PDB file of C-alpha atoms (C1' of nucleotides) in Angstrom:
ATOM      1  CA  UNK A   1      11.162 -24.947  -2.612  1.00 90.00           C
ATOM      2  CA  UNK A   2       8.745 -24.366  -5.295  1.00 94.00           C
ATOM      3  CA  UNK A   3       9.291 -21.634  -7.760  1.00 96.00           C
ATOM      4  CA  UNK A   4       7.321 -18.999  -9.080  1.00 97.00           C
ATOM      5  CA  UNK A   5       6.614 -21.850 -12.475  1.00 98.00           C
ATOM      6  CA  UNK A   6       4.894 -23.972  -9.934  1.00 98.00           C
ATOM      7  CA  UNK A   7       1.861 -21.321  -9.086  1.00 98.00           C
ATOM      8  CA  UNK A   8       1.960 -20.481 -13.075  1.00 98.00           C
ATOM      9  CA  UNK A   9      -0.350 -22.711 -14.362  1.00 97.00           C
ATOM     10  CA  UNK A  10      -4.090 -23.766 -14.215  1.00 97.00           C
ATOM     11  CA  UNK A  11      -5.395 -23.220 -10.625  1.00 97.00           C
ATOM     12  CA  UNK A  12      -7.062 -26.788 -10.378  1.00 97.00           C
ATOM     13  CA  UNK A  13      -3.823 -28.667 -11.155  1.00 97.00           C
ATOM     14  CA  UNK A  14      -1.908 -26.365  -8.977  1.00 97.00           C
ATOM     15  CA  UNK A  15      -4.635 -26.894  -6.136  1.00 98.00           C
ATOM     16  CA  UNK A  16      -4.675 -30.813  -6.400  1.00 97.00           C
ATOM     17  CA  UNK A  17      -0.572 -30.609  -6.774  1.00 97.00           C
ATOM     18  CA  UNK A  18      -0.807 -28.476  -3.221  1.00 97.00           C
ATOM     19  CA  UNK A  19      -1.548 -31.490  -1.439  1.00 97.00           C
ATOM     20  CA  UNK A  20       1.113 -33.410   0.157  1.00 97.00           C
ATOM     21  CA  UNK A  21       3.315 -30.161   0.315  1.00 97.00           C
ATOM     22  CA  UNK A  22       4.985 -28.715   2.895  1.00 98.00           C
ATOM     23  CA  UNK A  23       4.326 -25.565   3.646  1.00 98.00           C
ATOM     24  CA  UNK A  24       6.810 -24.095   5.682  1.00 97.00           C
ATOM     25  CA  UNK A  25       6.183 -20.867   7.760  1.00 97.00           C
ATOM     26  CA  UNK A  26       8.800 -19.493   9.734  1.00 96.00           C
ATOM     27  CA  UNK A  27       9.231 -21.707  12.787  1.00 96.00           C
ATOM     28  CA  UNK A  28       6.562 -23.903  12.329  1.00 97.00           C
ATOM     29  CA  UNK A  29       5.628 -26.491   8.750  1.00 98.00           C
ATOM     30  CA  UNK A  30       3.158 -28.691   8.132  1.00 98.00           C
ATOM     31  CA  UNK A  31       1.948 -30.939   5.192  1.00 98.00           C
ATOM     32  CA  UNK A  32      -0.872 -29.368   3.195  1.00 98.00           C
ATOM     33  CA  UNK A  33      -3.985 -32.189   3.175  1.00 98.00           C
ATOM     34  CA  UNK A  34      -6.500 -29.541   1.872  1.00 98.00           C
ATOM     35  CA  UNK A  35      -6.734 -26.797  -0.489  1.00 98.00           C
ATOM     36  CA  UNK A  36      -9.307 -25.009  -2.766  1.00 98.00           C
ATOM     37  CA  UNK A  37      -9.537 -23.083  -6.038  1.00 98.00           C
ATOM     38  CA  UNK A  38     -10.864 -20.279  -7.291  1.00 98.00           C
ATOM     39  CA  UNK A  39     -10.590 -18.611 -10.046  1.00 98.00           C
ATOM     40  CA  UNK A  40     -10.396 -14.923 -11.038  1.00 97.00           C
ATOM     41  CA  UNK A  41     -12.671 -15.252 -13.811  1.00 96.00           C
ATOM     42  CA  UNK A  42     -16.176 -16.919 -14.320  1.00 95.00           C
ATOM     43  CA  UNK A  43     -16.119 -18.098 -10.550  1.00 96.00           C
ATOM     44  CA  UNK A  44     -18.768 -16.231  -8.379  1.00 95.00           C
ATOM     45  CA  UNK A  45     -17.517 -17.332  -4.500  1.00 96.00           C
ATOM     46  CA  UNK A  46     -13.859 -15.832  -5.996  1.00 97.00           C
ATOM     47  CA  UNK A  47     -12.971 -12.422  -4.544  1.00 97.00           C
ATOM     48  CA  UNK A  48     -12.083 -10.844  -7.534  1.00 96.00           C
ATOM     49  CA  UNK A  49     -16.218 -11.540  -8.633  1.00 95.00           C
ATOM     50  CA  UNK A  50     -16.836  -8.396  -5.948  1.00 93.00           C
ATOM     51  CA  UNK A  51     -13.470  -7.251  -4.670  1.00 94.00           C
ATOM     52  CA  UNK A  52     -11.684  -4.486  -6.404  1.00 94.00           C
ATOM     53  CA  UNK A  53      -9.318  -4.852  -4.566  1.00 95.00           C
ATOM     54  CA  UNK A  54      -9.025  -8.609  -4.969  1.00 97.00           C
ATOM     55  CA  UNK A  55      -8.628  -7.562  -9.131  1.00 96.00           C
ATOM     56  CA  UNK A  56      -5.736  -5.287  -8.427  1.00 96.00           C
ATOM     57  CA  UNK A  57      -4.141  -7.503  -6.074  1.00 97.00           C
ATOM     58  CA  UNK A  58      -3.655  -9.917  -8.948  1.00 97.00           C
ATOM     59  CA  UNK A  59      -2.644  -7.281 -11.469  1.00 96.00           C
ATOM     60  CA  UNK A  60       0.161  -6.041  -8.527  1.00 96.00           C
ATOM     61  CA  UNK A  61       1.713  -9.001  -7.562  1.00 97.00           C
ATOM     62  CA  UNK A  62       3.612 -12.500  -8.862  1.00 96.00           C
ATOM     63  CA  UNK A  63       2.386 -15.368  -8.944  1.00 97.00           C
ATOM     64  CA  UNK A  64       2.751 -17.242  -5.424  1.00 97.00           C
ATOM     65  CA  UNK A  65       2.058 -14.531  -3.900  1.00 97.00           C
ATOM     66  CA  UNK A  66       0.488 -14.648  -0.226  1.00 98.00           C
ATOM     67  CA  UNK A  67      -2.982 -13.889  -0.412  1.00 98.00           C
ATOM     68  CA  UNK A  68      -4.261 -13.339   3.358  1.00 97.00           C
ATOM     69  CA  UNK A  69      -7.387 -11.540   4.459  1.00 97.00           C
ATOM     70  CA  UNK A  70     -10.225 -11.527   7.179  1.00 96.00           C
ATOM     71  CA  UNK A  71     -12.961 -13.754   7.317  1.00 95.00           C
ATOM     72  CA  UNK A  72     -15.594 -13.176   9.215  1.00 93.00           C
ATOM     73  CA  UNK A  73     -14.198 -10.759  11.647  1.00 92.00           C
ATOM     74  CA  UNK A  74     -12.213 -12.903  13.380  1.00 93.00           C
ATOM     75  CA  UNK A  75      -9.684 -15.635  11.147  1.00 95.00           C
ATOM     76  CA  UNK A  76      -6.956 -14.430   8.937  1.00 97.00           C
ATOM     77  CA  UNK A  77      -7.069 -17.216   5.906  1.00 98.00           C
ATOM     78  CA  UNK A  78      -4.065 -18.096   3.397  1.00 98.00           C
ATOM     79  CA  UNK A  79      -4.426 -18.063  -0.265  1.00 98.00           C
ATOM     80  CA  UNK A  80      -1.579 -18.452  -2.807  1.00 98.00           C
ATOM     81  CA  UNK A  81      -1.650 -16.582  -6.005  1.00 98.00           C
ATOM     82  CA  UNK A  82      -1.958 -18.412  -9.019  1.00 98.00           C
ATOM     83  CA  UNK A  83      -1.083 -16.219 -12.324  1.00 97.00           C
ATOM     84  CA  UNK A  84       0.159 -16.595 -15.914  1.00 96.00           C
ATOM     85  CA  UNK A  85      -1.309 -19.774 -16.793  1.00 96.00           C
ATOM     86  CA  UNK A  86      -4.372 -20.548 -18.891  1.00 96.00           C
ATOM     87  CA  UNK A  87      -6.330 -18.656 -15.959  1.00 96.00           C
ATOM     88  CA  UNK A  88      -5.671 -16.864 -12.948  1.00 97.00           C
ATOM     89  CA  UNK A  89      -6.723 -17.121  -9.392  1.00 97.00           C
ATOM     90  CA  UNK A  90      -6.246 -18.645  -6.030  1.00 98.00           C
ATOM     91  CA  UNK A  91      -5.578 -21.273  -4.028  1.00 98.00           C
ATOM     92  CA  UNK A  92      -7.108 -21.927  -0.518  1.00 98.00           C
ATOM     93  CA  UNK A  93      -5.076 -23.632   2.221  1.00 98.00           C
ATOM     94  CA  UNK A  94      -7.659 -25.161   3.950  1.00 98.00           C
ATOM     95  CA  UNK A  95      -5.894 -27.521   6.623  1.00 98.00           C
ATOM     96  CA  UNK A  96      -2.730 -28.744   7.179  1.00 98.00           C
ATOM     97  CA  UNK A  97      -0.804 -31.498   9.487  1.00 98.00           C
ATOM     98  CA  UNK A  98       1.655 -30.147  11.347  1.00 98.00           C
ATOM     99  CA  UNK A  99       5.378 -31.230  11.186  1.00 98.00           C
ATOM    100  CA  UNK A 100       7.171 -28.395  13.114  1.00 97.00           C
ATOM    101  CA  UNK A 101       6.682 -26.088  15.820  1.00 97.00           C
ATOM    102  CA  UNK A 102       4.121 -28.747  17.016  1.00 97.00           C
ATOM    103  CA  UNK A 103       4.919 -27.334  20.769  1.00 97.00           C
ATOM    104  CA  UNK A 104       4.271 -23.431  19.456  1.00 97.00           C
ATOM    105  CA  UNK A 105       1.046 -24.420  16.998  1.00 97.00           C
ATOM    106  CA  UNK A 106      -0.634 -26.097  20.420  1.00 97.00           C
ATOM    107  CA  UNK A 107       0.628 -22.431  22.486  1.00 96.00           C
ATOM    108  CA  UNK A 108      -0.903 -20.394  19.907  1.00 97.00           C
ATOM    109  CA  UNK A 109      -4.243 -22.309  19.177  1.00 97.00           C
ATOM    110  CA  UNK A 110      -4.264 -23.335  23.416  1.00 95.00           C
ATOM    111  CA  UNK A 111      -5.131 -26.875  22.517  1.00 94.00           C
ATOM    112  CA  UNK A 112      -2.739 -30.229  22.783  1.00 95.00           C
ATOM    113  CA  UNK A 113      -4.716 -32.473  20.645  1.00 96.00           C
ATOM    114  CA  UNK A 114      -2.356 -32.282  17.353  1.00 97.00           C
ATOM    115  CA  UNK A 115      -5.401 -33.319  14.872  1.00 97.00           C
ATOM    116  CA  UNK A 116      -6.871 -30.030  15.826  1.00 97.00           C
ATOM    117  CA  UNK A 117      -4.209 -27.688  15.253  1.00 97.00           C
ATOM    118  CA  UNK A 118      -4.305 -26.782  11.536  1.00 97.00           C
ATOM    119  CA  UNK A 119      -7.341 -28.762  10.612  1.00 98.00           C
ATOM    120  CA  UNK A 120      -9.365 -25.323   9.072  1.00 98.00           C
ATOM    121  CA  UNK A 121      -8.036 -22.590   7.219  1.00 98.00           C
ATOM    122  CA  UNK A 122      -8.050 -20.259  10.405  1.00 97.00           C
ATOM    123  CA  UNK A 123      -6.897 -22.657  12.484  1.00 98.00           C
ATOM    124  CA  UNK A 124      -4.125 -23.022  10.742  1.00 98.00           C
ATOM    125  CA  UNK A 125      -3.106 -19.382   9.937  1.00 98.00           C
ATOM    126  CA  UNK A 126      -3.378 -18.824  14.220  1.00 97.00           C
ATOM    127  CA  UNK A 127      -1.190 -21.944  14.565  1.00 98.00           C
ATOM    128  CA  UNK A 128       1.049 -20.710  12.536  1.00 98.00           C
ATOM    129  CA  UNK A 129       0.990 -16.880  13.216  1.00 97.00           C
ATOM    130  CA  UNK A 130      -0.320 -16.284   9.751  1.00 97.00           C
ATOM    131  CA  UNK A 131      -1.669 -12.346   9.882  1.00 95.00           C
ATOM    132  CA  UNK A 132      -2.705  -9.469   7.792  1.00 94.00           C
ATOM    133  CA  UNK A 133       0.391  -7.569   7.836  1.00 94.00           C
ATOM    134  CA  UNK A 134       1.895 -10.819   5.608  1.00 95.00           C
ATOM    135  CA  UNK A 135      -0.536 -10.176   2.758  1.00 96.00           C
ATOM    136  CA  UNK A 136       1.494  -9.673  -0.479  1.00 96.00           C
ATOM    137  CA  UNK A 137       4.878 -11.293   0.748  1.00 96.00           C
ATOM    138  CA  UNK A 138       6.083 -14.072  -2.103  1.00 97.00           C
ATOM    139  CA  UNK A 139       6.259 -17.701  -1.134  1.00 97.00           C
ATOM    140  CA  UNK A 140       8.459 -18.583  -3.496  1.00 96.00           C
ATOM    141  CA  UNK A 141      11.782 -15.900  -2.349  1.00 94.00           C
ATOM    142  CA  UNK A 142      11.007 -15.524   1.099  1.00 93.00           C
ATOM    143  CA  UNK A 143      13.830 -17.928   2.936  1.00 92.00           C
ATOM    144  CA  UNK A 144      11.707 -18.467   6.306  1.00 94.00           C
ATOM    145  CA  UNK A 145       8.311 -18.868   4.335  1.00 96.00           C
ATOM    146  CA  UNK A 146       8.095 -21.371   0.975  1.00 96.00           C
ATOM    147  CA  UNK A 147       6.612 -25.121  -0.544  1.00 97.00           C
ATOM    148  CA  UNK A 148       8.388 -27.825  -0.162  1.00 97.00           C
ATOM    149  CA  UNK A 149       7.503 -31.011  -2.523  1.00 95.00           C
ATOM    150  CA  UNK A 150       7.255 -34.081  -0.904  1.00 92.00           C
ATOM    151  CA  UNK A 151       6.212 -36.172  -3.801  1.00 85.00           C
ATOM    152  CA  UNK A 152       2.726 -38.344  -3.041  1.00 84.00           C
ATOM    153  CA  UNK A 153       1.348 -38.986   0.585  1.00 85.00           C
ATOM    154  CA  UNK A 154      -1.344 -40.853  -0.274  1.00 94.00           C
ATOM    155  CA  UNK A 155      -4.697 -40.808  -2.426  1.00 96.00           C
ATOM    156  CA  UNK A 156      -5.803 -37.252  -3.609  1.00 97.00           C
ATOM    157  CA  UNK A 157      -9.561 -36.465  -4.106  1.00 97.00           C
ATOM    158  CA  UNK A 158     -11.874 -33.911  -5.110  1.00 97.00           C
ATOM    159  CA  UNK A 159     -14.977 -32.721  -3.325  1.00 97.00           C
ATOM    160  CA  UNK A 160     -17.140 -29.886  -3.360  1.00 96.00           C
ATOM    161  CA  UNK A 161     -16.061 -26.292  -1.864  1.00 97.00           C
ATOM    162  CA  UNK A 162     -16.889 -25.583   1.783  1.00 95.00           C
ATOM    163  CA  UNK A 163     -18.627 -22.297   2.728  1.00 94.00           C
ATOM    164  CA  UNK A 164     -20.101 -20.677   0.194  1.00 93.00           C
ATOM    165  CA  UNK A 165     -23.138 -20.007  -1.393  1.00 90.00           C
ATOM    166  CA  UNK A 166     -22.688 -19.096  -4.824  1.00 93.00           C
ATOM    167  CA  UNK A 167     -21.006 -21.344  -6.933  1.00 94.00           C
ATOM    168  CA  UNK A 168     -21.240 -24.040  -4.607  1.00 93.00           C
ATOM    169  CA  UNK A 169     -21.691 -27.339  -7.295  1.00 94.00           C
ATOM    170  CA  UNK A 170     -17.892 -27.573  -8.314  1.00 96.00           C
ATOM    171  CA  UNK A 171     -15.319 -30.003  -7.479  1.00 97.00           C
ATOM    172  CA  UNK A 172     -13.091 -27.732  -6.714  1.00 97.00           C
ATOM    173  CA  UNK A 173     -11.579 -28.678  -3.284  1.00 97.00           C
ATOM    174  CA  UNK A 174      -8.962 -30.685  -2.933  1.00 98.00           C
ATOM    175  CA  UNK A 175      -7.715 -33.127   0.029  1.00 97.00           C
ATOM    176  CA  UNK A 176      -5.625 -36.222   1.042  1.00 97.00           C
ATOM    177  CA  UNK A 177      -7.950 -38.879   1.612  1.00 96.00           C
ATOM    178  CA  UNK A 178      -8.797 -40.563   4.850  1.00 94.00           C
ATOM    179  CA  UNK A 179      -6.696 -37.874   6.456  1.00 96.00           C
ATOM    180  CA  UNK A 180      -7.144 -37.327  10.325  1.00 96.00           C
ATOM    181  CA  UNK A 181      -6.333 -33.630   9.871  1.00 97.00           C
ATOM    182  CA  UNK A 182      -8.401 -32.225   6.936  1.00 96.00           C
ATOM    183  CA  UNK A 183     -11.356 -30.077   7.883  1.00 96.00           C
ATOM    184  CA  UNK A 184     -14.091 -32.358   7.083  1.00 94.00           C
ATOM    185  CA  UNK A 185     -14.549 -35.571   5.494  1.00 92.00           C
ATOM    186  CA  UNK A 186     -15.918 -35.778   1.741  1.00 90.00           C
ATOM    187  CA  UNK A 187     -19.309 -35.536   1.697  1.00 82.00           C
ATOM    188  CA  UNK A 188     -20.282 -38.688  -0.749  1.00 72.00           C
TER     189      UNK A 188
ATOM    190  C1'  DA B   1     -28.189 -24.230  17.403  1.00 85.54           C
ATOM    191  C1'  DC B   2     -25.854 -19.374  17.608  1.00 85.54           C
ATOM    192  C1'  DA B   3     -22.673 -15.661  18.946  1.00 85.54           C
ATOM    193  C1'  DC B   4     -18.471 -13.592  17.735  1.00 85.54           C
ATOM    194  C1'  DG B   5     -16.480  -9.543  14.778  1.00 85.54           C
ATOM    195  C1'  DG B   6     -14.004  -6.388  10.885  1.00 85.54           C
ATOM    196  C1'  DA B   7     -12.731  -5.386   6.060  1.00 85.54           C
ATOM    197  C1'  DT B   8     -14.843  -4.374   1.677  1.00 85.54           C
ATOM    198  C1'  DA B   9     -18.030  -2.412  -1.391  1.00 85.54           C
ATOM    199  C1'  DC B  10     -22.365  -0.991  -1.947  1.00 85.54           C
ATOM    200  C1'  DT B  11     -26.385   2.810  -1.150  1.00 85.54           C
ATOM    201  C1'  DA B  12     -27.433   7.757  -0.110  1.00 85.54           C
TER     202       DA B  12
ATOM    203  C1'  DA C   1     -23.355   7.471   7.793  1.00 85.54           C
ATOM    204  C1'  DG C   2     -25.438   3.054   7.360  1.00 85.54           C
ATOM    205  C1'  DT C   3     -26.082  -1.673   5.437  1.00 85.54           C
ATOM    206  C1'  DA C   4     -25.238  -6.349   3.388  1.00 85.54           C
ATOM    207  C1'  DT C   5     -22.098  -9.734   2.734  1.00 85.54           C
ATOM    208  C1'  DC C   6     -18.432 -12.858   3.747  1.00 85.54           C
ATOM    209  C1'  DC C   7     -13.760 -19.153   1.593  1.00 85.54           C
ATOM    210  C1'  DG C   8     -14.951 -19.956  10.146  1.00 85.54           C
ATOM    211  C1'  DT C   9     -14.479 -21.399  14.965  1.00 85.54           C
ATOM    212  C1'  DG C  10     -15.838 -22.353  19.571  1.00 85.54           C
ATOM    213  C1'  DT C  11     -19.285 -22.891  22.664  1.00 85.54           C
ATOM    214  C1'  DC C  12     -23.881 -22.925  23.731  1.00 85.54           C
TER     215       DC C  12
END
DNA sequence: ACACGGATACTA
DNA sequence: AGTATCCGTGTC
């Protein structure tokens, strides 16, 4: 599994390093194809740019820590804390392709088609049962919930973040390419 | 194209 | 209290 080191260094390597991971979540895993970073300072579509509570967050917990909140109303989404390295922040998981609990992902999400399972970052938090109450838990101690490195599954590219409106220009999402499962394809 | 829906941090 | 904003998904 990976260690606490892993998520203690500079968000962008740890974001790009993300992909190809397994992240493992109780009964169900799946390889991460997508991921995003932002970072706690200098980066206006980061949390901690309006988000007290974002700030303290970082200040209260370890790095790899399991950053989940509510978008929108209605998706939990799954962030990992990334601290103690040249700069903090946090990592996205954007999509992933399932490897386990294939037959509970397609209960949970009421669809069969496996592409569409975890292929969004609140798809895959209902696939995975992924909720509020698991905000704060480590990823890195927790036996039923970790990383697992896979070494490379293919060619990793960069591509502007999804979503957001400030701080839209950088390259700073990450996914496998020419992967069936990621959210959306590049856009160049 | 648009409805859905709640936490957070503002204003007063 | 009320309001603006927000890293999305499913269906219209």
């Amino acid at each position: 599994m990976l260690s606490v080191s892993f998520f203690q260094r500079d968000p962008l390597t740890c974001s790009r390093e993300l992909i190809g991971c397994e992240l493992v979540w109780d009964d169900c895993a799946g390889i991460v194809v997508e991921t995003e970073a932002y970072l706690a300072e200098g980066d206006e579509a980061c949390h901690t740019f309006a988000r007290k509570s974002a700030r303290e967050f970082i200040q209260a917990h370890e790095a790899g820590a399991a950053y989940i909140y509510l978008n929108y109303g209605v998706h939990w989404l799954l962030n990992a804390l990334i601290k103690g390295g040249s700069q903090d922040g946090f990592i996205l998981i954007r999509a992933v392709q399932p490897t386990r609990g294939i037959e509970l992902m397609q209960q949970r999400r009421k669809l069969s088609a496996i592409t569409q399972l975890g292929d969004g970052p609140g798809k895959l938090t209902q696939a995975m049962n992924v909720r509020g109450l698991d905000h704060g838990t480590s990823l890195c101690s927790d036996p039923r919930r970790w990383f697992l490195l896979k070494g490379p599954q293919g060619e990793v590219m960069a591509d502007k973040r999804i979503g957001i409106s400030k701080a839209a220009h950088h390259m700073w999402r990450f996914l496998l390419k020419d992967s069936e499962f990621d959210s959306r394809k590049p856009s160049h």
